[in-house]
Amino acid sequence: MTDAMSELYPFLYADRDGADVDAVLDEVRASTVAKAREIMELRGRVHREQRRELAEAGAAMAARFARGGRLFSFGNGGSSTDAQDLATQFMNPPRGTPPLPAFALTAETAVVTALSNDVGFDVVFSRQLAAFGRADDIAVGLSTSGNSANLLSAFDQARRVGMLTVGITGDSGGRMAEQAGVDHLFVVPSSSVHRIQEAQTTIYHVLADLAAEGRR
């Protein structure tokens, strides 16, 4: 952990005995600017390379909502938090935009822990989709690696039901990119988990806006 942190923030781990405070602050400033520039460039690349897929996915999601469909989002760790934020974008949209039914499968702690304890962690999302999912619904899974077994299982279940499936991942896409059960796949081309999650946030905000516009 220390090695990873020192790579991200070298100015915090270097020998600073007698160091100039202004010099340290300059390093902090330069590091912050570099990270901001990196995510801006990454978001720009995602837009250039995947904007057509974004438009198609947004339209497909709007069509499902128009038929009475609901959205179910899911992910692990930080992606779990993003899945809950994603659902919030649809349920609590900007003023003047109608709310759309969206649920985060990570929000029900009792359900997640019961399935993990009694059955296995690999089914925490697929079991919920088996219980609630319908043909007009939407499944959105987030993963920085694309290799989470419980997401892959959930997409398999969603496809069996006939749901629209949307995957948001990073790096090279992992196993999610190899899975035939994802209708719309968005891959953030970065090996940095931090930058991947920041760009993924932009992706699902854009999808929420497009889906809402399509329902006006």
Short mmCIF file of C-alpha atoms in Angstrom, two decimals:
data_model
loop_
_atom_site.label_atom_id
_atom_site.label_comp_id
_atom_site.label_asym_id
_atom_site.label_seq_id
_atom_site.Cartn_x
_atom_site.Cartn_y
_atom_site.Cartn_z
CA MET A 1 0.00 0.00 0.00
CA THR A 2 2.81 2.39 0.89
CA ASP A 3 4.54 1.75 -2.45
CA ALA A 4 1.32 2.45 -4.34
CA MET A 5 0.67 5.63 -2.39
CA SER A 6 4.25 6.83 -2.86
CA GLU A 7 3.83 6.48 -6.63
CA LEU A 8 0.71 8.63 -6.53
CA TYR A 9 1.97 11.17 -4.03
CA PRO A 10 5.80 11.09 -4.00
CA PHE A 11 6.03 14.44 -2.24
CA LEU A 12 4.47 12.90 0.88
CA TYR A 13 7.06 10.13 1.19
CA ALA A 14 10.34 11.77 0.24
CA ASP A 15 12.87 12.77 2.90
CA ARG A 16 11.70 16.27 3.78
CA ASP A 17 14.06 17.24 6.60
CA GLY A 18 14.61 20.93 6.14
CA ALA A 19 12.61 20.96 2.92
CA ASP A 20 11.27 24.22 1.56
CA VAL A 21 7.50 24.36 2.23
CA ASP A 22 6.95 26.31 -0.97
CA ALA A 23 8.73 23.62 -2.95
CA VAL A 24 6.51 20.94 -1.46
CA LEU A 25 3.40 22.97 -2.25
CA ASP A 26 4.63 23.42 -5.81
CA GLU A 27 4.90 19.63 -6.14
CA VAL A 28 1.41 19.19 -4.72
CA ARG A 29 0.07 21.75 -7.18
CA ALA A 30 1.86 20.15 -10.12
CA SER A 31 0.57 16.69 -9.15
CA THR A 32 -3.01 17.96 -8.91
CA VAL A 33 -2.79 19.71 -12.28
CA ALA A 34 -1.32 16.60 -13.91
CA LYS A 35 -4.12 14.38 -12.58
CA ALA A 36 -6.79 16.87 -13.69
CA ARG A 37 -5.24 17.03 -17.16
CA GLU A 38 -5.10 13.24 -17.34
CA ILE A 39 -8.78 12.75 -16.55
CA MET A 40 -9.83 15.54 -18.93
CA GLU A 41 -7.87 13.90 -21.75
CA LEU A 42 -9.30 10.49 -20.86
CA ARG A 43 -12.87 11.78 -20.87
CA GLY A 44 -12.22 13.43 -24.22
CA ARG A 45 -10.93 10.16 -25.65
CA VAL A 46 -13.95 8.23 -24.39
CA HIS A 47 -16.22 10.80 -26.02
CA ARG A 48 -14.40 10.66 -29.34
CA GLU A 49 -14.19 6.88 -29.52
CA GLN A 50 -17.47 5.84 -27.88
CA ARG A 51 -19.95 8.66 -28.49
CA ARG A 52 -21.90 6.64 -31.05
CA GLU A 53 -22.24 3.78 -28.57
CA LEU A 54 -23.32 6.28 -25.89
CA ALA A 55 -26.05 7.66 -28.16
CA GLU A 56 -27.27 4.18 -29.09
CA ALA A 57 -27.29 2.99 -25.48
CA GLY A 58 -29.10 6.13 -24.31
CA ALA A 59 -31.78 5.65 -26.96
CA ALA A 60 -32.16 1.96 -26.13
CA MET A 61 -32.52 2.77 -22.43
CA ALA A 62 -35.14 5.45 -23.18
CA ALA A 63 -37.11 2.92 -25.23
CA ARG A 64 -37.08 0.42 -22.34
CA PHE A 65 -38.26 3.05 -19.87
CA ALA A 66 -41.02 4.04 -22.31
CA ARG A 67 -42.28 0.44 -22.21
CA GLY A 68 -42.42 0.48 -18.43
CA GLY A 69 -38.95 -0.89 -17.83
CA ARG A 70 -36.82 -0.33 -14.75
CA LEU A 71 -33.07 -0.01 -14.30
CA PHE A 72 -31.00 -2.19 -11.95
CA SER A 73 -27.38 -1.18 -11.26
CA PHE A 74 -24.65 -3.11 -9.47
CA GLY A 75 -20.92 -3.22 -8.75
CA ASN A 76 -18.37 -4.07 -6.05
CA GLY A 77 -16.43 -1.80 -3.71
CA GLY A 78 -16.13 1.71 -5.13
CA SER A 79 -18.21 0.56 -8.08
CA SER A 80 -20.96 -0.32 -5.60
CA THR A 81 -21.05 3.32 -4.52
CA ASP A 82 -21.11 4.38 -8.18
CA ALA A 83 -23.98 1.97 -8.83
CA GLN A 84 -26.00 3.67 -6.11
CA ASP A 85 -25.12 7.11 -7.47
CA LEU A 86 -26.15 5.93 -10.94
CA ALA A 87 -29.59 4.90 -9.66
CA THR A 88 -29.92 8.27 -7.95
CA GLN A 89 -29.34 10.10 -11.25
CA PHE A 90 -32.49 8.48 -12.63
CA MET A 91 -34.65 8.69 -9.51
CA ASN A 92 -33.68 12.25 -8.62
CA PRO A 93 -32.98 13.98 -11.96
CA PRO A 94 -32.53 17.73 -12.55
CA ARG A 95 -35.59 19.95 -12.19
CA GLY A 96 -37.96 19.63 -15.13
CA THR A 97 -36.87 16.07 -15.94
CA PRO A 98 -39.20 13.20 -15.01
CA PRO A 99 -37.79 10.61 -12.58
CA LEU A 100 -37.23 7.11 -13.93
CA PRO A 101 -37.40 3.88 -11.89
CA ALA A 102 -33.89 2.77 -10.95
CA PHE A 103 -32.60 0.54 -8.17
CA ALA A 104 -29.10 -0.30 -6.94
CA LEU A 105 -28.76 -3.99 -6.11
CA THR A 106 -26.03 -3.15 -3.61
CA ALA A 107 -28.30 -1.01 -1.43
CA GLU A 108 -30.11 -3.85 0.37
CA THR A 109 -27.48 -4.87 2.90
CA ALA A 110 -29.56 -7.70 4.37
CA VAL A 111 -30.14 -9.26 0.94
CA VAL A 112 -26.50 -8.94 -0.14
CA THR A 113 -25.12 -10.39 3.09
CA ALA A 114 -27.71 -13.18 3.23
CA LEU A 115 -26.94 -14.33 -0.30
CA SER A 116 -23.20 -14.01 0.30
CA ASN A 117 -23.37 -16.01 3.50
CA ASP A 118 -25.94 -18.66 2.53
CA VAL A 119 -25.29 -19.17 -1.18
CA GLY A 120 -22.16 -17.40 -2.37
CA PHE A 121 -20.94 -13.94 -3.31
CA ASP A 122 -20.98 -14.77 -7.01
CA VAL A 123 -24.81 -14.76 -7.03
CA VAL A 124 -25.55 -11.58 -5.04
CA PHE A 125 -26.69 -9.76 -8.18
CA SER A 126 -27.93 -12.57 -10.42
CA ARG A 127 -30.31 -13.89 -7.74
CA GLN A 128 -31.87 -10.44 -7.38
CA LEU A 129 -32.29 -10.11 -11.15
CA ALA A 130 -33.86 -13.57 -11.24
CA ALA A 131 -36.41 -12.37 -8.69
CA PHE A 132 -37.12 -8.88 -10.01
CA GLY A 133 -35.95 -8.67 -13.62
CA ARG A 134 -38.40 -8.44 -16.53
CA ALA A 135 -37.90 -8.38 -20.28
CA ASP A 136 -38.24 -4.59 -20.59
CA ASP A 137 -35.78 -3.84 -17.76
CA ILE A 138 -32.17 -2.61 -17.92
CA ALA A 139 -29.12 -4.07 -16.16
CA VAL A 140 -26.09 -1.80 -15.70
CA GLY A 141 -22.91 -3.28 -14.21
CA LEU A 142 -19.81 -1.31 -13.23
CA SER A 143 -16.32 -2.74 -12.77
CA THR A 144 -12.85 -1.21 -13.09
CA SER A 145 -11.37 -4.53 -14.25
CA GLY A 146 -14.30 -6.20 -16.01
CA ASN A 147 -13.44 -9.48 -14.29
CA SER A 148 -15.91 -9.60 -11.38
CA ALA A 149 -17.58 -13.00 -11.38
CA ASN A 150 -20.80 -11.70 -9.81
CA LEU A 151 -21.20 -9.11 -12.56
CA LEU A 152 -20.66 -11.67 -15.29
CA SER A 153 -23.21 -13.94 -13.64
CA ALA A 154 -25.67 -11.05 -13.40
CA PHE A 155 -25.32 -10.26 -17.10
CA ASP A 156 -25.94 -13.90 -17.95
CA GLN A 157 -29.13 -13.83 -15.90
CA ALA A 158 -30.22 -10.52 -17.42
CA ARG A 159 -29.83 -11.91 -20.91
CA ARG A 160 -31.89 -14.98 -20.04
CA VAL A 161 -34.72 -12.69 -18.96
CA GLY A 162 -34.37 -10.47 -22.03
CA MET A 163 -33.14 -7.34 -20.25
CA LEU A 164 -31.06 -4.65 -21.97
CA THR A 165 -27.50 -4.97 -20.63
CA VAL A 166 -24.96 -2.15 -20.24
CA GLY A 167 -21.41 -2.75 -19.01
CA ILE A 168 -19.07 0.02 -17.84
CA THR A 169 -15.50 -1.12 -17.24
CA GLY A 170 -11.86 -0.10 -17.63
CA ASP A 171 -8.40 -0.99 -18.88
CA SER A 172 -8.90 -3.52 -21.73
CA GLY A 173 -12.40 -4.57 -20.65
CA GLY A 174 -11.40 -7.84 -18.99
CA ARG A 175 -13.77 -10.81 -19.15
CA MET A 176 -16.72 -8.46 -19.56
CA ALA A 177 -15.42 -7.52 -23.02
CA GLU A 178 -15.35 -11.19 -23.95
CA GLN A 179 -18.89 -11.88 -22.78
CA ALA A 180 -21.58 -12.03 -25.44
CA GLY A 181 -24.26 -11.03 -22.94
CA VAL A 182 -23.50 -7.28 -22.89
CA ASP A 183 -25.49 -5.20 -25.39
CA HIS A 184 -23.60 -1.95 -24.84
CA LEU A 185 -20.06 -1.98 -23.44
CA PHE A 186 -18.06 1.09 -22.41
CA VAL A 187 -14.36 0.61 -21.70
CA VAL A 188 -12.31 3.40 -20.11
CA PRO A 189 -8.82 2.89 -21.61
CA SER A 190 -6.68 3.42 -18.52
CA SER A 191 -4.83 1.23 -16.02
CA SER A 192 -5.43 3.71 -13.17
CA VAL A 193 -8.41 2.73 -11.01
CA HIS A 194 -8.78 6.36 -9.95
CA ARG A 195 -9.02 7.70 -13.51
CA ILE A 196 -11.24 4.81 -14.60
CA GLN A 197 -13.81 5.52 -11.89
CA GLU A 198 -13.76 9.25 -12.61
CA ALA A 199 -14.42 8.64 -16.30
CA GLN A 200 -17.07 6.02 -15.54
CA THR A 201 -18.95 8.63 -13.53
CA THR A 202 -19.08 10.81 -16.62
CA ILE A 203 -20.30 7.90 -18.76
CA TYR A 204 -23.29 7.05 -16.59
CA HIS A 205 -24.21 10.71 -16.11
CA VAL A 206 -24.31 11.07 -19.90
CA LEU A 207 -26.41 7.91 -20.20
CA ALA A 208 -28.84 9.25 -17.59
CA ASP A 209 -29.17 12.53 -19.49
CA LEU A 210 -29.70 10.76 -22.82
CA ALA A 211 -32.28 8.38 -21.39
CA ALA A 212 -34.16 11.25 -19.78
CA GLU A 213 -34.09 13.32 -22.96
CA GLY A 214 -35.42 10.36 -24.89
CA ARG A 215 -38.38 10.15 -22.51
CA ARG A 216 -39.41 13.83 -22.82
#
